[in-house]
GROMACS .gro file of C-alpha atoms in nm:
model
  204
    1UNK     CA    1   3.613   3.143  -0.449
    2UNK     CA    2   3.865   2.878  -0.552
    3UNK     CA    3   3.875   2.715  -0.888
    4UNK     CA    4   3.846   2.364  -0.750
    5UNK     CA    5   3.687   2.229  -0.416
    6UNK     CA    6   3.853   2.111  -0.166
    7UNK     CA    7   3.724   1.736  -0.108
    8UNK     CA    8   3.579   1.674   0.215
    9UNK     CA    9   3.611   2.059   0.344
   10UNK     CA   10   3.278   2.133   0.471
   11UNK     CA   11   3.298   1.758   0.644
   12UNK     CA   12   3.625   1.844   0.833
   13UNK     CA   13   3.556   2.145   0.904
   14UNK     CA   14   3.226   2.073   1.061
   15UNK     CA   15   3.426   1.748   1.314
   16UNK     CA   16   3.668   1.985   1.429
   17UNK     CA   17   3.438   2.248   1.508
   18UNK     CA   18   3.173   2.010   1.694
   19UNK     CA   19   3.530   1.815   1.910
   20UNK     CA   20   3.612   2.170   1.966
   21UNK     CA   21   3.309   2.305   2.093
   22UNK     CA   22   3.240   1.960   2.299
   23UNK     CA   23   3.653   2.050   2.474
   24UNK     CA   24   3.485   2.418   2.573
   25UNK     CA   25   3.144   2.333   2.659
   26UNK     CA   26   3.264   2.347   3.005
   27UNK     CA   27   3.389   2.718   3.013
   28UNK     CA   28   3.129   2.832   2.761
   29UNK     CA   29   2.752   2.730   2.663
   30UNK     CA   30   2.740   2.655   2.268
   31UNK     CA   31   2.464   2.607   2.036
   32UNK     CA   32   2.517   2.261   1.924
   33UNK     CA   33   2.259   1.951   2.037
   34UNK     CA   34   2.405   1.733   1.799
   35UNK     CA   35   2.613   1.600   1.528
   36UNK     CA   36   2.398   1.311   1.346
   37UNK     CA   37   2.658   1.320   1.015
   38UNK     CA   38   2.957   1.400   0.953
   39UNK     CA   39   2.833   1.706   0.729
   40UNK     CA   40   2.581   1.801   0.994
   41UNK     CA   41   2.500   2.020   1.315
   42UNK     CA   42   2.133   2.082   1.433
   43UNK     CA   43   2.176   2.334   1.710
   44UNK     CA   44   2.000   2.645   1.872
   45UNK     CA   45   1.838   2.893   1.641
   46UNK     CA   46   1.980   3.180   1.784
   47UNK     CA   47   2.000   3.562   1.677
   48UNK     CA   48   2.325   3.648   1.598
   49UNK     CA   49   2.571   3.916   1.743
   50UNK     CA   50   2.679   4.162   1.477
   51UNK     CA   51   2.999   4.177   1.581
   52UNK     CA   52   3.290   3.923   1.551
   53UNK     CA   53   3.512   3.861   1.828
   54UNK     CA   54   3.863   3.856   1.691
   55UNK     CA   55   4.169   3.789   1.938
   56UNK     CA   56   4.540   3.762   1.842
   57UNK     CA   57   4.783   3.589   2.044
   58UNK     CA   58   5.059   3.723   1.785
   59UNK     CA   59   5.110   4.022   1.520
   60UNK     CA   60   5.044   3.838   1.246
   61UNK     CA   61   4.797   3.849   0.893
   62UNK     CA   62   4.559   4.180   0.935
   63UNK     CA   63   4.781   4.365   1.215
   64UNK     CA   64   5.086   4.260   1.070
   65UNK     CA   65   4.999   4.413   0.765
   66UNK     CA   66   4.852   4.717   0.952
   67UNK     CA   67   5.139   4.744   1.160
   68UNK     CA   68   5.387   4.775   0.895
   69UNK     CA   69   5.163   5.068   0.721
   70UNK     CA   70   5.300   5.260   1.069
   71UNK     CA   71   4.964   5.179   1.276
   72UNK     CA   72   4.990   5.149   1.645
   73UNK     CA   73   4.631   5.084   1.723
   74UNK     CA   74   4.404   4.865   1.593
   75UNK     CA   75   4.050   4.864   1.665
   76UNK     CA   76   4.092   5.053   1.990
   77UNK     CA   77   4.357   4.865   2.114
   78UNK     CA   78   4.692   5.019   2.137
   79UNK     CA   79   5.020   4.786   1.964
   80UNK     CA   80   5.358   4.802   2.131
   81UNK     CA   81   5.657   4.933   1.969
   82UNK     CA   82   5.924   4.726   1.789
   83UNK     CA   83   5.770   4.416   1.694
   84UNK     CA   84   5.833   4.230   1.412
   85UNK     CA   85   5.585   4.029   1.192
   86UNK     CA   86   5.466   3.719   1.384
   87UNK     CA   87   5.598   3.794   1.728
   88UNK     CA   88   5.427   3.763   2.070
   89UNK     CA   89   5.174   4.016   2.222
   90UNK     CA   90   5.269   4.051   2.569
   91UNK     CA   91   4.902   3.972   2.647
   92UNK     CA   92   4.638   3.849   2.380
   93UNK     CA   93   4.441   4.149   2.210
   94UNK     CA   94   4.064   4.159   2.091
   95UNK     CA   95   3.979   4.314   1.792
   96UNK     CA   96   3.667   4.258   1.698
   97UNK     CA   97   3.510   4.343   1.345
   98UNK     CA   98   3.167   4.405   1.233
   99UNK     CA   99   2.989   4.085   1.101
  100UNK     CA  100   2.912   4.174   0.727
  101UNK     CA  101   2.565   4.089   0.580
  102UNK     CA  102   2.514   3.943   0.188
  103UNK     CA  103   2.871   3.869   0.125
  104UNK     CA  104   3.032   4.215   0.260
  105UNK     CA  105   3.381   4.235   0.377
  106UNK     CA  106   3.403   4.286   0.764
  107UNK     CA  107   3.547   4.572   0.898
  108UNK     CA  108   3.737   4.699   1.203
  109UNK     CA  109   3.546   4.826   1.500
  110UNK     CA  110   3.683   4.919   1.811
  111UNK     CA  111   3.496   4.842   2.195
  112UNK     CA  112   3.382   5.181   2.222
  113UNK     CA  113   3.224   5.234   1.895
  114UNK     CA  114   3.056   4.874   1.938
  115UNK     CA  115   2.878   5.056   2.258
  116UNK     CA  116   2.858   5.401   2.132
  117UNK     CA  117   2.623   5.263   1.853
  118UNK     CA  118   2.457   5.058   2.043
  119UNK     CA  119   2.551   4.711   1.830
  120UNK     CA  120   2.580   4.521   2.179
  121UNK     CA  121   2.520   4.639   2.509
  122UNK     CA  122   2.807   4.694   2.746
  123UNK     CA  123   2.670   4.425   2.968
  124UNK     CA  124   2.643   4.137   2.679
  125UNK     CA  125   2.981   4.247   2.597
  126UNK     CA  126   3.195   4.180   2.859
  127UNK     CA  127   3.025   3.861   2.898
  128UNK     CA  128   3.141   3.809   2.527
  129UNK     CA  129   3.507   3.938   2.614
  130UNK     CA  130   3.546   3.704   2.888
  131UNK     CA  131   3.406   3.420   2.755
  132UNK     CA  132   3.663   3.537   2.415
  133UNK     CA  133   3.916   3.536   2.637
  134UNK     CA  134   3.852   3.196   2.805
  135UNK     CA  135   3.844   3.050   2.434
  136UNK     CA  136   4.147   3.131   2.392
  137UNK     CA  137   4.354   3.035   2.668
  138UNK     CA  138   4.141   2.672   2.599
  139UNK     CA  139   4.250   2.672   2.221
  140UNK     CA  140   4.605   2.748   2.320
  141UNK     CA  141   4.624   2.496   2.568
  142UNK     CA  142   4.460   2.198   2.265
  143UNK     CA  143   4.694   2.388   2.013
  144UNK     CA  144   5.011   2.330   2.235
  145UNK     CA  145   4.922   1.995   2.288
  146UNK     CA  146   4.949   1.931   1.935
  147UNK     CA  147   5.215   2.107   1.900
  148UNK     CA  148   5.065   2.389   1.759
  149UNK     CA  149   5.065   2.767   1.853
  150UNK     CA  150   4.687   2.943   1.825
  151UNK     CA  151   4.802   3.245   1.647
  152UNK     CA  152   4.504   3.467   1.617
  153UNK     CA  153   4.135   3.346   1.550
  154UNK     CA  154   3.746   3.392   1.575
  155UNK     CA  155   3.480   3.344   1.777
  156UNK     CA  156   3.073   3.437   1.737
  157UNK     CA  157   2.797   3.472   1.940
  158UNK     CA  158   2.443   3.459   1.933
  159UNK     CA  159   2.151   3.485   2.216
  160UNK     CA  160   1.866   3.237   2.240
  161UNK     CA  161   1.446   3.374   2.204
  162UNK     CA  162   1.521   3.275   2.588
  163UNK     CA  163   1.808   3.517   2.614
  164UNK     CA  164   2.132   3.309   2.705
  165UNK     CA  165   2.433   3.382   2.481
  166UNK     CA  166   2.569   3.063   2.327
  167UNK     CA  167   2.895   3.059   2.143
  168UNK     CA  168   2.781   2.962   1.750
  169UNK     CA  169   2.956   2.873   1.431
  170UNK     CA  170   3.265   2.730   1.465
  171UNK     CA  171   3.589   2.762   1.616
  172UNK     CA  172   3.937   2.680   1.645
  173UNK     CA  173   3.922   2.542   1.264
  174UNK     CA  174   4.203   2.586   0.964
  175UNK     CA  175   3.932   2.862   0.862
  176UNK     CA  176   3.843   3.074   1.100
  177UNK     CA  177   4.210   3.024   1.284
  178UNK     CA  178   4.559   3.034   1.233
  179UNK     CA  179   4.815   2.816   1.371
  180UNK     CA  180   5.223   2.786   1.375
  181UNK     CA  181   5.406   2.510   1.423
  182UNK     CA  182   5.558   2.490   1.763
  183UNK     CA  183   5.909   2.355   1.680
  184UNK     CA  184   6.131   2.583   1.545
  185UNK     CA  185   5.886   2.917   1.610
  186UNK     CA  186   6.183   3.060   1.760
  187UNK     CA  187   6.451   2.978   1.508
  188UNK     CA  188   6.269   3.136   1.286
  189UNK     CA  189   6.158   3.478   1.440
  190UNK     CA  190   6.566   3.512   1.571
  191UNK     CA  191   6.629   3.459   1.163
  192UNK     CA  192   6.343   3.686   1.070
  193UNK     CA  193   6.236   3.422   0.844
  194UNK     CA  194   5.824   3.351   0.755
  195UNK     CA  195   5.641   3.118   0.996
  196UNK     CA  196   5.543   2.755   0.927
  197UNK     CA  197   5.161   2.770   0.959
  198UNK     CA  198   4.805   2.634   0.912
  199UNK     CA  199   4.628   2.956   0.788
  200UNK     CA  200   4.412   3.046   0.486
  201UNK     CA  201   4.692   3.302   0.444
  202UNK     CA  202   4.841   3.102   0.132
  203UNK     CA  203   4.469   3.106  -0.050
  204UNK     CA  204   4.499   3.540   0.024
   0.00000   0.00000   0.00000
């Protein structure tokens, strides 16, 4: 909790989600029906997934930090060799966490203990990797056109009384994402030097 508020955080925060979810609604359902303020979404009551689908585009924040503690694999998912803080995954990674109740921090889980204990079924989950995975390449594709990487971010789901899973929450925003700046990424990995980037990283 910060000692001041930020003015106009829950308003921005809640525009950028709703433009974001209107520039996937083609790829993936969503639970919004509308936007009638600027501090407002009415959408779908919908019963969440206790899970968190985190993917990372780049080592960077949590697997950065557990990478340099000598981890290779995080949450199931194995890390290559040799990396340095902030570069590239040769393909994006999901590593999703368990979705904390009253306040709780969220923890690491990997695929296989997510089915093993029966928090999703296998067949709602790949729905929710592919549909993580398709948010991604979308919010990369925005990001870039902003000139903006995606580093890493979040995405949650919930299913309807009816059944259908609809992407809920938010996405692609300063808090539940992280972003670099495009120009001069390079530069700066070749000179080891930290990344210029839109994170909550600084407030950590």
């Amino acid at each position: 909790i910060m000692p001041r508020q930020i003015p106009y955080k829950g308003q921005i925060l809640n525009q950028i989600a709703s433009k974001m979810m209107d520039a996937t609604s083609d790829i993936v359902p969503n639970w919004i029906i509308d936007i009638p303020d600027p501090n407002v979404a009415i959408g779908h009551l919908c019963d969440p997934f206790k899970v968190e689908m985190v993917i990372r585009g780049h080592l960077s924040g949590h697997a950065a930090r557990e990478y340099k503690l000598g981890k290779r694999v995080l949450c199931g998912v194995s890390m290559p060799n040799g990396m340095q803080e902030n570069d590239k995954f040769p393909m994006p990674i999901i590593t999703p966490s368990t979705k904390a109740d009253n306040g709780e921090h969220d923890e690491d889980i990997s695929r296989e203990d997510i089915l093993s204990q029966g928090i999703v079924s296998e067949e709602d989950y790949i729905i929710l990797e592919n549909y993580t995975q398709a948010l991604f390449q979308r919010g990369t594709e925005i990001a870039a056109k902003r000139g903006l990487i995606l580093v890493d971010t979040k995405y949650e789901f919930g299913k309807t009384k009816e059944g259908k899973i609809l992407l809920i929450d938010e996405i692609h925003t300063p808090d539940s994402s992280r972003y670099f700046y495009a120009e001069g990424y390079e530069e700066r990995q070749n000179k080891r030097a930290p990344q210029k980037q839109l994170s909550k990283e600084f407030v950590r």
